[in-house]
Every structure is written in structure tokens, then in C-alpha cells.
Amino acid sequence: MNKKFKGLYIGISLLVCFLLIITGCSSNKSVDNSNTNGTSKESGEKVLKIALNADATRLDPHFNSTASDLTVTQPIFNGLVRFKPGTVSGSEIEGDLAESWESNPEGTIWTFKLREGVQWHNGYGEFTSEDVKWTFERILDPTVGSRFHSELAVIEKVEAPDKYTAVIYLKQPDAAFLQRILMDGSAGAIVKKEAIEEAGEKSMTQPIGTGPFMLEVYKQGQGITLKKNPEYFRGEPKIDKIEYITMSDRNAVDVALEKGEIQMAVGETDQLWLQQAKGKQNWEVEFVDQEVYWGLFLNTTIKPLDDSKVRKAIAHAIDVEKYAKEVYGGGETGHTAGGPIGSSLFGAADLGIYEYDPELSKKLLAEAGYPDGLTLPKQFLSSRPNYVQMMTFIQEELRKVNIEMPLEKVDVATYGANIRQNLNGLVLYGRATKPHAAFALDDHYYGPSIVGKNTGKLNFSHYDKSDGLIEQAAKEIDEKKAEALYEQIQQEIYDEYVVVPMTETKNVLVRNKNVDLGYQIKGTLNYFYTINENTDIK
């Protein structure tokens, strides 16, 4: 080989090596060890690969705080009851670890008959009523700091009279009690005392459940692998493993889906993305309930948002109808919100959005002492495309009334951490709740749920003026009286301008058509597909 061609050959070889190294180091690409049908080339196992838009870091279900956490823990744990797979209706509750249940006429004592022979992962023995008792006592212990503390505060005590019977005593009747202890949403996930105590500080990343899949590998920032539980009480799962891969870039996710490197991901509500996605022959794009409620929550404890006139100015400066029309078109994936909580929930009042009136906004600002407008402190912005789209729209709308709102885009996990530390005065947040007003109100407008508290959840506005009514409504069994109370609560919240109702959107999910869910999907509370023993890759 002459020197000229030898040098060229060496140069090309070095270039190829360099490209391979760069490809391997990319945070938005994954090594593909499977065929496009999800079968591992090395082992022949059926491996379902799922894209997460952020790391899952809290796999102890009583501390789940993100959609990624919920997505990963769902196949690991069970509750006493659950929604029938693929549904989110209060009438579709079925037994999970409980075979049956009954209550006294007053609805204050609930007796659950448990499945026999259910085994914990990794040799932790048989599931019993003592596990139920310890689980709920743990959540109710305020020193533990579970965000589900207030959601289950109606529980007075739990008894385990025998190995397969659990009795839950309530402080007062609660029409939404069975929804409170659902596995869906994690509040009712049953955990193992010995496993959590042995894991110690590592309990967040060493989950032990009774579900169809169990943890095999956890590597923060890289991915999580679950393997099937061959002893699962409903039968051995049809797929062997689930791999969760953190992929924050939309284009990277779509390319991986197209190539078959992943089989499932969250979609987008944007019309352009939907148009392109529907054109993919091997994709199944699905719009599922529960609708995600999007609100701009205003922190009433910090300046200038402690002034109700400033909050009103912000609310009336945003043309929400324009946004919904531009982004959701004919309403296939979204529409304007119905008030402070999702319009499809039991007890929701149809209060609508605030009227768009920029001149009123300018007038209110002047009355508040800002005749020339104002500049808000810097606000953090999630890198999720739907957050970017909505928050930048809000930024431009506020600019029209001389309110400047500087934005700093951060990754999904950082945004979640920052808003829980009160680092944003204006918090854009999208959330799907159980289909009852009690849960949305408890999460976002109840005093004990204020972020920063031990029992803090998603009360970013620090609103607590309706606590008494929220507690009263929760114990009201008469549906008509409960609805009247819930309407009163929502009107109080609406009049305080602590949230700007924005939109309600369907969950948009996408999967390769070779994935058989094992059920017909209508809805999910975990923002993602339910993966169970019947899920298969064809």
C-alpha cells in the first residue's frame, strides 16, 4: 500500500472510531441490543424498552413525585384495590391484593379479605395483613414525610385480626375512601417493612413489591431494568424485562421509536407533532383519560404576587382561548380549563377561565403601584416541549401589558425540585388526579399540602383559606350536599386569583404496534401505559 493511500486509510479509520465514541457518549441515544420486535439479540428474551423524559429517582412509592417515578413503580407494587387496567372511573375499582371488602352501614369501618399465598419479591416471604397495617401507619406518621399523609388522614387506625384480614377504621365517613387507597397514583401501594428497613438510606432505589416485575438494575442517569416476577399471583408475565431509558430530547425519542430501539413513550399534544406521528405506519398514537389539568399557580406569599391586584392583572393578561385554539386546533387533545380543578372530576364547578382583558390588567397594575409595568423575578422553565410552549406563550402575553418575566430553561428533574423549593413565583404545572374533587383540592389548595412542609404536596400558591370547607366536603356522603360544598370551595379559590386556569389535555401516549397491552386502554392515572402480566411483544 503506498503512503498516500495508507495515510488516507488511517485517517478514515480514526474518523470512524471517533464517530463511534461520540455516538456511544450521547445522553439521548441508547445502545440497541434488540431486534425491532423487542427480542434481545443476545438472550432471546422479550425486552420492552420505554423512554422516560426524566430520571426516576424515588422508587419508594410513598415518595413518588414525578411521572417517571410513577411509571417505573407501577409494575412493581400492588394495592388493596386498583382501577381495572385501562380505566380511571370510580365505578371500575376492583380487588388487587384484596379479594373482597365490605363496610359497616356508617362507612367508617372497612374490612378487607386478602389474597392468600402472595409472595414478596426477593424472598421476603408471604404478604399478610401485617404488611397492610404497617404500610398505612407509615404513611400516617408525620415524621416519615410521605406526601400522601394528608390524602389518607381520614384513617384513624388499622388492625390485623388475622393473617388474611385487614380492618381500616375511619375518623368519619368518606365517599372517596376506596379511591384514596388505590394502587393507581401510589397512595395505596403496599410496601414491606423489613425490605425498607434493611435498605435504609437506599430504600428510594431498592424497591421490593409484590407486582409482576421486580428491580434488576438501577443506574441513575442511565436507566432502570425490571425483570419478570415468575411467582406473580396473577400468572407469569409474558415479557421478560422492561428497560426504562432516560431520553429528554423529543427528536431522539421519535427516531428511536421509528427504529424500534424503544417501543413506548409519552407523546405530545402539539398539532404538528400529532400530524407527523399519525403518519407513522408502525406507531399507535392514543389519547387517554384522565385529562391533565394545566394551571399557572401564583405564590401568594412572595412579592409582588402577594398583592391580589397583581395576580388579577396576570390572570386577565393571558388569552387562554387563543392558546387552546392555536395548539389544540379542534380540541382533539385539549381545550380551555373549567376552573381551579379539572372539569371531568366529580364535584367540579364550571367556572371557566378568566376573561382576557389587557386594558384591565394595565389598570390593575397602576392601582397596585406599577403604572409603568414591572419585572418579575426569574422563573425556571421545564424543558418539556409542552411546558416550553405554554410558558413562552404566557411570557409574551404578559409582555403586552408591560410585565416582564425572565425564564431559565432547566431539565425536567431540576424543574420539579425547584418548584418544590419555592424557587418559582409562577408555577406552571400539569396534573391528572383521581376522578373526584377531593383529590385535586387536597393536592393544590389545602394548607397541609403547601410545598416546603413535611406533608407538602402540590400547593404552590400557599393557599389555605378553604381548609375547613375542604375537610367538611370530604366527609359529606350526600352527593348533592358534597357538590354544593365543592362548588363553594372552587368559587373561593377562583375569587382569590391563586391559579390561572389554562387548559385540560388528554394524555398522549405512543407505542409500536407490535406491543400488545393485554387490555383496552381508556385511561391511566400514572401518565403512562399500565404494564402488567398480560402485556406482550408480538
PDB file of C-alpha atoms in Angstrom, residues 26-30 51 246-259 261-262 265 283:
ATOM      1  CA  SER A  26     -24.664  10.762  23.632  1.00  0.00           C
ATOM      2  CA  SER A  27     -27.163  11.133  26.503  1.00  0.00           C
ATOM      3  CA  ASN A  28     -30.090  10.927  24.128  1.00  0.00           C
ATOM      4  CA  LYS A  29     -29.091   7.727  22.340  1.00  0.00           C
ATOM      5  CA  SER A  30     -29.226   4.184  23.593  1.00  0.00           C
ATOM      6  CA  ALA A  51     -38.438   6.178  27.092  1.00  0.00           C
ATOM      7  CA  THR A 246     -33.948   8.398  30.081  1.00  0.00           C
ATOM      8  CA  MET A 247     -34.332  10.371  26.840  1.00  0.00           C
ATOM      9  CA  SER A 248     -35.155  14.043  27.200  1.00  0.00           C
ATOM     10  CA  ASP A 249     -34.878  15.040  23.539  1.00  0.00           C
ATOM     11  CA  ARG A 250     -38.107  14.693  21.527  1.00  0.00           C
ATOM     12  CA  ASN A 251     -36.339  14.071  18.232  1.00  0.00           C
ATOM     13  CA  ALA A 252     -34.177  11.352  19.777  1.00  0.00           C
ATOM     14  CA  VAL A 253     -37.270   9.638  21.196  1.00  0.00           C
ATOM     15  CA  ASP A 254     -39.057   9.720  17.859  1.00  0.00           C
ATOM     16  CA  VAL A 255     -36.049   8.380  15.970  1.00  0.00           C
ATOM     17  CA  ALA A 256     -35.659   5.556  18.497  1.00  0.00           C
ATOM     18  CA  LEU A 257     -39.359   4.705  18.156  1.00  0.00           C
ATOM     19  CA  GLU A 258     -39.082   4.664  14.384  1.00  0.00           C
ATOM     20  CA  LYS A 259     -36.072   2.350  14.504  1.00  0.00           C
ATOM     21  CA  GLU A 261     -34.961   0.820  19.642  1.00  0.00           C
ATOM     22  CA  ILE A 262     -37.757   1.687  22.074  1.00  0.00           C
ATOM     23  CA  ALA A 265     -43.050   6.805  25.019  1.00  0.00           C
ATOM     24  CA  TRP A 283     -46.956   3.722  15.621  1.00  0.00           C
TER      25      TRP A 283
END
